[in-house]
Amino acid sequence: MAIARTHILVCGGTGCSSSHSQALIDELNRELEEKGLLGEVQVIKTGCFGLCALGPVVVVYPEGCFYSHVTEADIPEIVEEHILKGRIVTRLLYQETVVDDKTIKNLNHTKFYEKQHRVALRNCGVINPENIDEYIAMDGYEALGRVLTGMTPDEVIQTIKDSGLRGRGGGGFPTGQKWFFARQSKGDVKYVCCNADEGDPGAFMDRSVLEGDPHVVLEAMTIAGYAIGAHQGYIYVRAEYPIAIHRLQIAIKQAREYGFLGDDIFGSGFAFDIELRLGSGAFVCGEETALMTSIEGHRGEPRPRPPFPAVKGLFGVPTILNNVETWANIPRIILNGADWFASMGTERSKGTKVFCLVGKINNTGLVEIGGGIPNGKKFKAAQTGGPSGGCIPASLIDTPIDYDNLIAIGSMMGSGGLIVMDEDTCMVDIAKFFLEFTVDESCGKCTPCRVGTRRLLEMLEQITAGNGTVELLREMEELCYYIKANSLCALGQSAPNPVLSTLHYFRDEYEAHCIEKRCPAGVCKRLVRFVIEEDKCKGCTACARACPVNAISGEVRKPHQIDTRKCIKCGACMETCRFNAIVKR
């Protein structure tokens, strides 16, 4: 088989796939076949590159040209100019890679990537996730071979302990300690589980690992099975992740064919296999005991702890459960050593952490550097930890990101979602948004969560409707602490966090809603007035023509007025005005 001189990598993650990256692959293959280049040029579908804001992404090697926002119409030019004639299509390049007309910069040396150290994401955007040979070429399954042929289970667990790896699913519990407890628990049958039920709004770290590097999870779970004495694993993945599911199915089939799953792996006598279980999208099933209950075929509801899963978990036997990102670190720790992993991060939070950066920010994606706020707006806050986390104000932007520091300022790491907000964001409305999500996702098993969060949401709705009082704020705060103290599982215990953090850091906004009956950000419709500034209005009548309820009146070339009794606050007038004469107050 001829070796290709050029490789064209096309992102096949969910983000780029939704922007029709498969159509780019089909068009590339058609163009290359037409020009007789299919043997010389290989088109590879990869996982996510991380820079989701620039998708669909096409990268051409050996030059390393990073083409962004590529469309089908661009493909003939890329093939004709770049592949055939060797001339880079500069108009499609990610501008951070451009040095001058003749020179491009390596992608890893751009501001977006240069400070990142990719461990969990090391193969994402690099290999074809549907080809086990490419994973093996990147040292895949070498860690498993080393474990099964040269390490005892206790040595494996001690290595993970010494690395300082903490669970990346939100709780931050030491991974090696969890494995140790399961190892010590008595029982002939034990299980290893992977939590791929990524439910936080704005989070897609685990999905990207599964789509870009599924074999790393299989390898890690098999290592864990050997370490604790388990022979069966389950990956619980939400059904809304069709690409991840498809690639996991392919990976499991390939691993079985190659002998990395099944009986007598690496001739060691150790047997281990993995099955998929699909979740229906219930947020509560991200909680470990609810997840296991769901795997067992029952309604996903949390169970009281203790006993903890390491003692009595899936089907009532000792079980360990880690999330996708935690698993993705395991093979590298085995290959590079505990000291290597422990040398990164902070004193109490070792290693690296993948963050999913979304919201009002330029460079959305799996990143550690965000690239500023769109349209020159001011950074106002960042939400970490999803519905269970808190809002961090601009004044604390330099806080080191680790488990303990985030908890200290009223937030949490969570799975790694990070939502950025600008000056146009209403923090009361944000708290209401996250609480609406929690109320909808509550399993209803315990009263503090089922009833308490509903009442908390009603209070926020009163405030955003202009019916709040200072006394209501005090009652709301008391209710938050009651829910935290008395809910059965982490979903209810953490549900008030967005309310408490915004009350703490943005109390002035709550008071403006309750006392002044106004929304400073101009988001809460019941508290907003649209006003035409007479000195700016040219009397062009555009706003009056755009108003769906005829609330605007005035003569041509003279200032107009808005009848607030008729105004439905749709904002159509403000969007139509070319003179910025309409403002929200």
Coordinates of C-alpha atoms in Angstrom, one line a residue:
M1 CA 0.0 0.0 0.0
A2 CA 1.4 3.4 -1.0
I3 CA 2.2 5.9 1.7
A4 CA 0.3 9.1 1.3
R5 CA 2.4 12.3 0.8
T6 CA -0.4 14.5 2.1
H7 CA -2.9 14.0 4.9
I8 CA -6.0 16.1 5.1
L9 CA -7.6 16.0 8.6
V10 CA -11.3 17.1 8.8
C11 CA -13.0 17.5 12.2
G12 CA -15.7 15.0 12.7
G13 CA -16.8 16.1 16.2
T14 CA -20.4 17.0 16.9
G15 CA -19.8 20.8 16.4
C16 CA -18.2 20.5 13.0
S17 CA -20.5 17.6 12.0
S18 CA -23.5 19.9 12.6
S19 CA -21.8 22.4 10.2
H20 CA -21.7 19.6 7.5
S21 CA -18.1 18.5 7.8
Q22 CA -19.0 15.1 6.4
A23 CA -20.0 16.9 3.2
L24 CA -16.5 18.4 3.0
I25 CA -15.0 14.9 3.3
D26 CA -17.2 13.6 0.5
E27 CA -16.3 16.6 -1.7
L28 CA -12.6 16.2 -1.0
N29 CA -12.7 12.5 -2.0
R30 CA -14.6 13.4 -5.2
E31 CA -12.2 16.1 -6.1
L32 CA -9.1 13.9 -5.3
E33 CA -10.5 11.0 -7.3
E34 CA -11.3 13.2 -10.3
K35 CA -7.7 14.4 -10.3
G36 CA -6.2 10.9 -9.7
L37 CA -4.8 11.8 -6.2
L38 CA -6.6 9.4 -3.9
G39 CA -3.4 7.2 -3.5
E40 CA -1.2 10.2 -2.7
V41 CA -3.6 12.1 -0.5
Q42 CA -5.5 10.6 2.4
V43 CA -8.6 12.2 3.9
I44 CA -9.0 11.5 7.6
K45 CA -12.0 12.2 9.8
T46 CA -10.8 13.1 13.3
G47 CA -12.3 14.1 16.6
C48 CA -12.5 17.7 17.9
F49 CA -9.5 20.0 17.5
G50 CA -10.7 22.2 20.3
L51 CA -11.3 25.5 18.4
C52 CA -15.0 25.0 17.9
A53 CA -15.6 28.6 17.1
L54 CA -13.7 28.1 13.8
G55 CA -15.5 25.0 12.5
P56 CA -15.7 23.3 10.1
V57 CA -12.0 22.8 10.4
V58 CA -9.7 21.3 7.8
V59 CA -5.9 20.8 8.5
V60 CA -3.5 19.9 5.7
Y61 CA -0.2 18.1 6.5
P62 CA 2.8 18.1 6.2
E63 CA 2.4 21.9 6.0
G64 CA 0.1 22.1 9.0
C65 CA -2.2 24.6 7.4
F66 CA -5.3 25.2 9.6
Y67 CA -8.2 26.2 7.4
S68 CA -11.3 27.5 9.3
H69 CA -15.0 28.0 8.4
V70 CA -14.5 25.8 5.3
T71 CA -17.5 25.2 3.0
E72 CA -18.1 22.8 0.2
A73 CA -17.5 25.6 -2.3
D74 CA -13.9 26.0 -0.9
I75 CA -12.9 22.4 -1.5
P76 CA -12.1 22.6 -5.2
E77 CA -9.8 25.6 -4.5
I78 CA -8.0 23.8 -1.7
V79 CA -7.4 20.7 -3.9
E80 CA -6.4 22.7 -7.0
E81 CA -4.3 25.4 -5.3
H82 CA -2.9 23.7 -2.2
I83 CA -2.7 20.0 -3.1
L84 CA -1.9 20.2 -6.8
K85 CA 0.1 23.5 -7.0
G86 CA 1.4 23.8 -3.5
R87 CA 0.0 27.3 -3.0
I88 CA -1.7 27.8 0.4
V89 CA -5.2 29.3 0.3
T90 CA -4.4 32.2 2.7
R91 CA -8.0 33.5 2.8
L92 CA -9.1 30.4 4.6
L93 CA -6.3 30.2 7.1
Y94 CA -6.9 30.7 10.8
Q95 CA -5.4 34.1 11.1
E96 CA -3.4 33.4 14.3
T97 CA -1.2 31.0 12.2
V98 CA -0.3 33.7 9.6
V99 CA 3.1 35.2 10.0
D100 CA 3.3 36.9 6.5
D101 CA 2.3 36.1 2.9
K102 CA 4.8 33.2 2.7
T103 CA 5.1 31.9 6.2
I104 CA 2.6 30.2 8.6
K105 CA 3.1 29.4 12.2
N106 CA 2.7 26.0 13.8
L107 CA -0.7 25.7 15.3
N108 CA 0.8 24.8 18.7
H109 CA 2.5 28.1 18.8
T110 CA -0.7 30.2 18.5
K111 CA -2.1 32.0 21.5
F112 CA -5.0 29.5 21.7
Y113 CA -2.8 26.4 22.0
E114 CA 0.6 27.4 23.2
K115 CA -0.2 27.4 27.0
Q116 CA -2.2 24.2 26.8
H117 CA -0.8 20.9 27.8
R118 CA -3.1 18.3 26.3
V119 CA -3.2 15.0 28.2
A120 CA -6.8 13.9 28.1
L121 CA -7.1 15.5 24.7
R122 CA -3.8 14.4 23.3
N123 CA -5.2 12.3 20.5
C124 CA -8.3 14.4 19.7
G125 CA -8.0 16.0 16.3
V126 CA -4.8 13.9 15.7
I127 CA -6.0 10.4 14.9
N128 CA -8.9 8.7 13.2
P129 CA -11.0 7.5 16.2
E130 CA -12.5 4.7 14.2
N131 CA -9.1 3.1 13.4
I132 CA -7.5 1.2 16.2
D133 CA -4.2 1.0 14.4
E134 CA -3.9 4.8 14.7
Y135 CA -4.5 4.6 18.4
I136 CA -1.9 1.9 18.7
A137 CA 0.6 4.0 16.8
M138 CA 0.1 6.7 19.5
D139 CA 1.2 4.2 22.2
G140 CA -2.3 2.9 22.6
Y141 CA -2.8 -0.2 24.7
E142 CA 0.9 -0.1 25.7
A143 CA -0.1 0.9 29.3
L144 CA -2.5 -2.1 29.5
G145 CA 0.3 -4.4 28.3
R146 CA 2.7 -3.0 30.9
V147 CA 0.1 -3.4 33.7
L148 CA -0.9 -7.0 32.8
T149 CA 2.6 -8.3 32.2
G150 CA 4.7 -6.4 34.8
M151 CA 2.6 -4.8 37.6
T152 CA 0.6 -6.2 40.5
P153 CA -2.9 -4.7 41.2
D154 CA -1.6 -3.0 44.3
E155 CA 1.2 -1.4 42.3
V156 CA -1.3 0.0 39.8
I157 CA -3.4 1.5 42.5
Q158 CA -0.4 2.9 44.3
T159 CA 0.7 4.6 41.0
I160 CA -2.7 6.2 40.6
K161 CA -2.7 7.3 44.3
D162 CA 0.8 8.8 44.0
S163 CA -0.2 10.7 40.8
G164 CA -2.7 12.8 42.8
L165 CA -5.4 12.3 40.1
R166 CA -8.8 13.5 41.4
G167 CA -12.1 12.6 39.8
R168 CA -12.9 15.0 36.9
G169 CA -16.6 14.5 37.2
G170 CA -17.2 17.2 39.8
G171 CA -16.6 15.7 43.2
G172 CA -12.8 15.7 43.0
F173 CA -12.5 12.5 45.1
P174 CA -9.0 10.9 44.8
T175 CA -9.2 8.3 42.1
G176 CA -6.5 6.0 43.6
Q177 CA -8.3 6.0 46.9
K178 CA -11.6 5.0 45.3
W179 CA -9.9 2.1 43.5
F180 CA -8.2 1.1 46.8
F181 CA -11.5 0.9 48.6
A182 CA -13.0 -1.3 45.9
R183 CA -9.9 -3.5 45.9
Q184 CA -10.3 -4.1 49.6
S185 CA -14.0 -4.8 49.4
K186 CA -14.8 -8.5 49.6
G187 CA -16.6 -10.2 46.7
D188 CA -16.0 -12.5 43.7
V189 CA -17.9 -10.1 41.4
K190 CA -17.0 -6.4 41.0
Y191 CA -17.8 -3.8 38.3
V192 CA -16.1 -0.9 36.6
C193 CA -18.3 1.9 35.3
C194 CA -17.8 5.0 33.1
N195 CA -20.0 8.0 33.6
A196 CA -20.5 9.5 30.2
D197 CA -23.8 11.1 31.1
E198 CA -22.6 14.6 30.6
G199 CA -25.6 16.7 31.6
D200 CA -24.3 20.2 32.5
P201 CA -25.5 22.9 30.2
G202 CA -22.5 24.1 28.1
A203 CA -20.4 21.1 28.8
F204 CA -19.1 18.7 26.1
M205 CA -15.6 17.7 27.3
D206 CA -16.5 14.0 27.8
R207 CA -18.3 13.8 24.5
S208 CA -15.3 15.2 22.7
V209 CA -13.0 12.6 24.2
L210 CA -15.3 9.8 23.3
E211 CA -15.7 11.1 19.7
G212 CA -12.0 11.7 19.3
D213 CA -10.3 9.0 21.3
P214 CA -12.7 6.2 22.4
H215 CA -10.0 3.5 22.9
V216 CA -8.4 5.5 25.7
V217 CA -11.5 4.9 27.9
L218 CA -11.6 1.2 27.0
E219 CA -7.9 0.8 27.9
A220 CA -8.2 2.7 31.2
M221 CA -11.3 0.8 32.3
T222 CA -9.6 -2.5 31.6
I223 CA -6.6 -1.4 33.7
A224 CA -9.0 -0.5 36.5
G225 CA -10.7 -3.9 36.2
Y226 CA -7.4 -5.6 36.7
A227 CA -6.5 -3.4 39.7
I228 CA -9.7 -4.0 41.7
G229 CA -10.5 -7.6 40.5
A230 CA -13.4 -6.9 38.1
H231 CA -14.1 -8.6 34.9
Q232 CA -17.0 -6.5 33.5
G233 CA -17.3 -2.8 32.7
Y234 CA -20.2 -0.6 31.7
I235 CA -20.1 2.7 29.9
Y236 CA -23.3 4.7 30.6
V237 CA -23.6 7.3 27.8
R238 CA -26.5 9.6 27.0
A239 CA -28.5 8.7 23.9
E240 CA -28.1 12.3 22.7
Y241 CA -24.5 11.5 21.8
P242 CA -25.0 9.5 18.6
I243 CA -21.5 10.1 17.2
A244 CA -19.8 9.1 20.5
I245 CA -22.0 6.0 20.7
H246 CA -21.2 5.0 17.2
R247 CA -17.4 5.3 17.7
L248 CA -17.6 3.5 21.1
Q249 CA -19.4 0.6 19.4
I250 CA -16.7 0.5 16.7
A251 CA -13.9 0.7 19.3
I252 CA -15.3 -2.1 21.4
K253 CA -15.6 -4.3 18.4
Q254 CA -12.1 -3.6 17.3
A255 CA -10.6 -4.1 20.8
R256 CA -12.3 -7.5 21.0
E257 CA -10.9 -8.5 17.6
Y258 CA -7.4 -7.4 18.6
G259 CA -7.6 -9.3 21.9
F260 CA -7.6 -6.1 24.1
L261 CA -11.0 -7.1 25.5
G262 CA -12.2 -10.6 26.2
D263 CA -10.4 -13.6 27.7
D264 CA -6.7 -14.0 28.4
I265 CA -5.7 -10.4 27.5
F266 CA -2.0 -10.2 26.6
G267 CA -1.7 -13.9 27.6
S268 CA -2.0 -12.9 31.2
G269 CA -5.1 -15.0 32.0
F270 CA -7.0 -11.8 32.9
A271 CA -10.5 -11.4 31.3
F272 CA -12.4 -8.2 30.9
D273 CA -15.2 -6.9 28.7
I274 CA -17.2 -3.7 28.3
E275 CA -20.8 -3.1 27.3
L276 CA -22.7 0.2 26.6
R277 CA -25.8 1.3 28.4
L278 CA -27.7 4.3 26.9
G279 CA -29.2 6.9 29.2
S280 CA -32.3 9.0 28.3
G281 CA -30.9 12.3 29.3
A282 CA -31.9 12.6 33.0
F283 CA -29.5 15.0 34.7
V284 CA -29.9 13.1 38.0
C285 CA -28.3 10.1 36.4
G286 CA -25.0 11.9 36.4
E287 CA -25.0 11.1 40.2
E288 CA -23.2 7.8 40.7
T289 CA -25.9 5.9 42.6
A290 CA -28.7 7.1 40.3
L291 CA -26.6 6.0 37.3
M292 CA -26.1 2.5 38.7
T293 CA -29.8 2.3 39.4
S294 CA -30.5 3.1 35.8
I295 CA -28.0 0.5 34.5
E296 CA -29.9 -2.0 36.6
G297 CA -33.0 -1.2 34.7
H298 CA -34.8 0.9 37.2
R299 CA -35.8 4.6 37.3
G300 CA -32.7 6.6 37.9
E301 CA -33.0 7.8 41.5
P302 CA -30.1 8.3 44.0
R303 CA -29.6 6.0 46.9
P304 CA -28.6 7.0 50.4
R305 CA -24.8 6.7 51.1
P306 CA -23.2 5.0 53.0
P307 CA -22.8 2.3 51.8
F308 CA -20.7 3.8 49.1
P309 CA -20.5 2.1 45.6
A310 CA -16.9 0.9 46.4
V311 CA -18.6 -1.4 49.0
K312 CA -22.1 -1.8 47.5
G313 CA -22.6 -0.5 44.1
L314 CA -24.0 -1.9 40.8
F315 CA -26.2 -4.9 41.4
G316 CA -25.2 -4.7 45.1
V317 CA -21.5 -5.5 44.6
P318 CA -18.3 -3.4 44.9
T319 CA -18.1 -0.9 42.0
I320 CA -15.9 1.9 40.9
L321 CA -17.2 4.7 38.7
N322 CA -15.2 7.5 37.1
N323 CA -16.1 9.9 34.4
V324 CA -14.6 10.0 30.8
E325 CA -12.0 12.6 31.4
T326 CA -10.7 10.8 34.5
W327 CA -10.3 7.6 32.5
A328 CA -8.5 9.5 29.7
N329 CA -5.6 10.3 32.1
I330 CA -5.0 6.7 33.3
P331 CA -2.9 5.3 30.4
R332 CA -0.6 8.3 30.4
I333 CA 0.0 8.1 34.1
I334 CA 1.0 4.4 33.8
L335 CA 3.3 5.1 30.9
N336 CA 4.9 8.4 32.1
G337 CA 4.8 7.7 35.9
A338 CA 3.0 9.3 38.8
D339 CA 5.7 12.0 39.3
W340 CA 5.2 13.2 35.8
F341 CA 1.4 13.8 36.3
A342 CA 1.9 15.2 39.9
S343 CA 4.4 17.7 38.5
M344 CA 1.5 19.5 36.8
G345 CA -1.3 21.5 38.4
T346 CA -1.4 22.8 41.9
E347 CA -0.5 21.4 45.3
R348 CA -3.9 19.8 45.9
S349 CA -5.2 19.5 42.3
K350 CA -2.6 17.6 40.2
G351 CA -2.5 17.2 36.5
T352 CA -4.4 19.1 33.8
K353 CA -8.1 19.9 33.5
V354 CA -10.2 20.2 30.3
F355 CA -12.6 23.2 30.3
C356 CA -15.4 23.7 27.9
L357 CA -15.5 27.5 27.3
V358 CA -18.8 28.8 26.0
G359 CA -21.1 31.8 26.2
K360 CA -20.1 35.4 25.4
I361 CA -16.6 34.8 24.4
N362 CA -14.7 34.8 21.0
N363 CA -13.0 31.4 21.1
T364 CA -15.5 28.8 22.2
G365 CA -14.4 25.2 22.5
L366 CA -12.2 23.0 24.6
V367 CA -9.8 25.7 25.7
E368 CA -7.8 27.2 28.5
I369 CA -7.5 30.7 26.9
G370 CA -10.6 32.4 25.7
G371 CA -9.6 35.3 23.4
G372 CA -11.7 38.0 24.9
I373 CA -15.4 39.1 24.8
P374 CA -17.2 39.7 21.4
N375 CA -18.0 43.2 20.3
G376 CA -15.7 44.8 22.9
K377 CA -18.0 44.1 25.8
K378 CA -16.8 43.9 29.3
F379 CA -16.3 40.6 31.1
K380 CA -18.8 40.4 34.0
A381 CA -18.8 36.8 35.3
A382 CA -18.1 33.2 34.6
Q383 CA -20.2 30.2 35.7
T384 CA -18.3 27.1 36.6
G385 CA -19.8 23.7 37.6
G386 CA -23.0 24.1 35.6
P387 CA -26.3 24.2 37.5
S388 CA -24.4 22.9 40.6
G389 CA -21.8 25.6 40.5
G390 CA -21.6 29.3 41.1
C391 CA -21.0 32.6 39.3
I392 CA -17.5 34.1 39.7
P393 CA -17.3 37.9 39.3
A394 CA -14.7 39.9 37.3
S395 CA -13.0 40.9 40.5
L396 CA -11.9 37.3 41.1
I397 CA -10.8 36.6 37.5
D398 CA -7.2 35.8 38.7
T399 CA -8.3 33.1 41.1
P400 CA -6.3 29.9 40.4
I401 CA -8.6 27.2 39.0
D402 CA -8.6 24.1 41.2
Y403 CA -11.0 22.2 43.3
D404 CA -10.4 24.0 46.6
N405 CA -10.0 27.6 45.3
L406 CA -13.3 27.4 43.4
I407 CA -15.2 26.0 46.4
A408 CA -13.7 28.7 48.6
I409 CA -15.3 31.4 46.4
G410 CA -18.7 29.8 46.3
S411 CA -18.4 27.8 43.1
M412 CA -17.0 24.4 42.1
M413 CA -15.1 22.6 39.4
G414 CA -17.9 20.4 38.3
S415 CA -17.1 18.5 35.1
G416 CA -15.4 21.5 33.6
G417 CA -18.0 23.6 31.9
L418 CA -17.2 27.3 32.0
I419 CA -19.8 29.8 30.7
V420 CA -18.7 33.4 30.2
M421 CA -21.0 36.3 30.6
D422 CA -20.7 40.0 29.6
E423 CA -22.1 43.3 30.8
D424 CA -25.4 42.6 29.1
T425 CA -26.1 39.6 31.3
C426 CA -28.6 39.8 34.2
M427 CA -27.3 37.7 37.1
V428 CA -30.8 37.3 38.6
D429 CA -32.0 35.9 35.2
I430 CA -29.0 33.6 35.1
A431 CA -29.7 32.2 38.5
K432 CA -33.3 31.6 37.4
F433 CA -32.1 29.9 34.2
F434 CA -30.0 27.3 36.1
L435 CA -32.7 26.8 38.7
E436 CA -35.3 26.1 36.0
F437 CA -33.0 23.4 34.7
T438 CA -32.6 21.9 38.2
V439 CA -36.3 21.9 38.9
D440 CA -37.0 20.2 35.6
E441 CA -34.3 17.5 36.3
S442 CA -35.1 16.8 39.9
C443 CA -36.0 13.1 40.3
G444 CA -38.6 14.1 43.0
K445 CA -37.5 11.5 45.5
C446 CA -36.8 13.9 48.4
T447 CA -39.0 16.8 49.5
P448 CA -36.2 19.5 50.0
C449 CA -35.2 19.2 46.4
R450 CA -38.6 18.5 44.8
V451 CA -40.5 21.2 46.7
G452 CA -37.7 23.5 47.9
T453 CA -36.2 24.2 44.4
R454 CA -39.7 24.8 43.0
R455 CA -40.4 27.4 45.7
L456 CA -37.0 28.9 45.1
L457 CA -37.8 29.3 41.4
E458 CA -41.1 30.9 42.2
M459 CA -39.3 33.5 44.3
L460 CA -36.9 34.3 41.5
E461 CA -39.9 34.6 39.1
Q462 CA -41.4 37.1 41.5
I463 CA -38.2 39.1 41.5
T464 CA -37.8 39.2 37.7
A465 CA -41.5 40.1 37.4
G466 CA -41.0 43.2 39.6
N467 CA -42.8 41.8 42.6
G468 CA -39.7 41.1 44.8
T469 CA -39.0 42.6 48.2
V470 CA -36.0 42.8 50.5
E471 CA -37.7 40.5 52.9
L472 CA -38.2 38.0 50.0
L473 CA -34.4 38.0 49.5
R474 CA -33.8 37.1 53.1
E475 CA -36.4 34.2 52.8
M476 CA -34.8 33.0 49.6
E477 CA -31.4 32.9 51.2
E478 CA -32.7 30.9 54.2
L479 CA -34.4 28.4 51.8
C480 CA -31.1 28.0 49.9
Y481 CA -29.3 26.8 53.0
Y482 CA -32.2 24.5 54.0
I483 CA -32.2 22.8 50.6
K484 CA -28.4 22.4 50.7
A485 CA -28.5 20.8 54.2
N486 CA -31.4 18.4 53.7
S487 CA -31.4 17.1 50.1
L488 CA -30.6 13.5 49.6
C489 CA -28.1 13.7 46.8
A490 CA -25.6 16.2 45.3
L491 CA -28.1 17.5 42.7
G492 CA -30.4 19.0 45.4
Q493 CA -27.5 19.9 47.8
S494 CA -25.8 22.0 45.1
A495 CA -29.0 23.3 43.3
P496 CA -29.0 26.6 45.3
N497 CA -25.3 27.4 44.5
P498 CA -26.1 29.7 41.5
V499 CA -28.6 31.6 43.6
L500 CA -26.2 31.9 46.6
S501 CA -23.2 33.0 44.5
T502 CA -25.1 35.6 42.6
L503 CA -26.7 36.9 45.8
H504 CA -23.2 37.2 47.3
Y505 CA -21.4 38.8 44.5
F506 CA -24.2 40.7 42.7
R507 CA -26.6 41.6 45.5
D508 CA -26.9 45.1 44.1
E509 CA -28.7 43.6 41.0
Y510 CA -31.2 41.8 43.2
E511 CA -31.8 45.0 45.2
A512 CA -32.3 46.9 42.0
H513 CA -35.0 44.4 40.9
C514 CA -36.7 44.5 44.3
I515 CA -36.3 48.1 45.4
E516 CA -36.0 50.2 42.2
K517 CA -38.1 47.8 40.1
R518 CA -35.5 47.8 37.3
C519 CA -33.2 45.3 35.6
P520 CA -29.8 47.0 35.3
A521 CA -28.9 44.7 32.3
G522 CA -32.2 45.4 30.6
V523 CA -33.0 41.6 30.3
C524 CA -36.1 41.1 32.5
K525 CA -38.9 42.3 30.3
R526 CA -41.3 43.2 33.0
L527 CA -38.8 45.7 34.4
V528 CA -37.6 47.2 31.1
R529 CA -38.9 50.3 29.3
F530 CA -38.0 51.2 25.8
V531 CA -37.4 55.0 25.4
I532 CA -36.7 57.1 22.3
E533 CA -34.1 59.8 22.9
E534 CA -35.5 62.9 21.2
D535 CA -32.1 64.4 20.4
K536 CA -31.1 61.3 18.4
C537 CA -34.4 60.5 16.7
K538 CA -34.6 61.6 13.1
G539 CA -38.2 60.8 12.6
C540 CA -37.5 58.3 9.9
T541 CA -40.6 56.2 11.0
A542 CA -38.6 52.9 10.7
C543 CA -39.3 52.0 14.3
A544 CA -43.0 52.7 14.0
R545 CA -43.2 50.5 10.9
A546 CA -41.4 47.7 12.7
C547 CA -43.6 47.8 15.9
P548 CA -46.1 44.9 15.8
V549 CA -48.6 46.6 18.1
N550 CA -48.5 50.2 16.8
A551 CA -47.1 51.5 20.1
I552 CA -44.9 54.1 18.4
S553 CA -46.3 57.4 17.0
G554 CA -44.9 60.6 15.6
E555 CA -44.6 62.8 12.5
V556 CA -42.1 62.3 9.8
R557 CA -38.8 64.1 10.5
K558 CA -39.9 64.7 14.1
P559 CA -39.0 62.8 17.3
H560 CA -41.3 59.8 17.9
Q561 CA -42.7 58.5 21.2
I562 CA -43.4 55.0 22.6
D563 CA -46.7 54.3 24.4
T564 CA -45.5 52.2 27.3
R565 CA -49.1 50.9 27.9
K566 CA -49.1 49.3 24.4
C567 CA -45.4 48.3 24.2
I568 CA -44.9 44.5 24.5
K569 CA -41.1 45.0 24.8
C570 CA -40.2 42.8 21.9
G571 CA -37.2 45.0 21.0
A572 CA -38.1 45.2 17.3
C573 CA -37.9 49.0 17.3
M574 CA -34.4 49.0 18.9
E575 CA -33.1 46.5 16.3
T576 CA -34.5 48.6 13.5
C577 CA -33.2 52.1 14.5
R578 CA -30.1 53.1 12.5
F579 CA -29.4 56.1 14.8
N580 CA -29.2 54.4 18.2
A581 CA -32.0 56.6 19.4
I582 CA -33.9 53.8 21.2
V583 CA -32.5 52.7 24.6
K584 CA -33.6 50.3 27.4
R585 CA -34.1 51.7 30.8

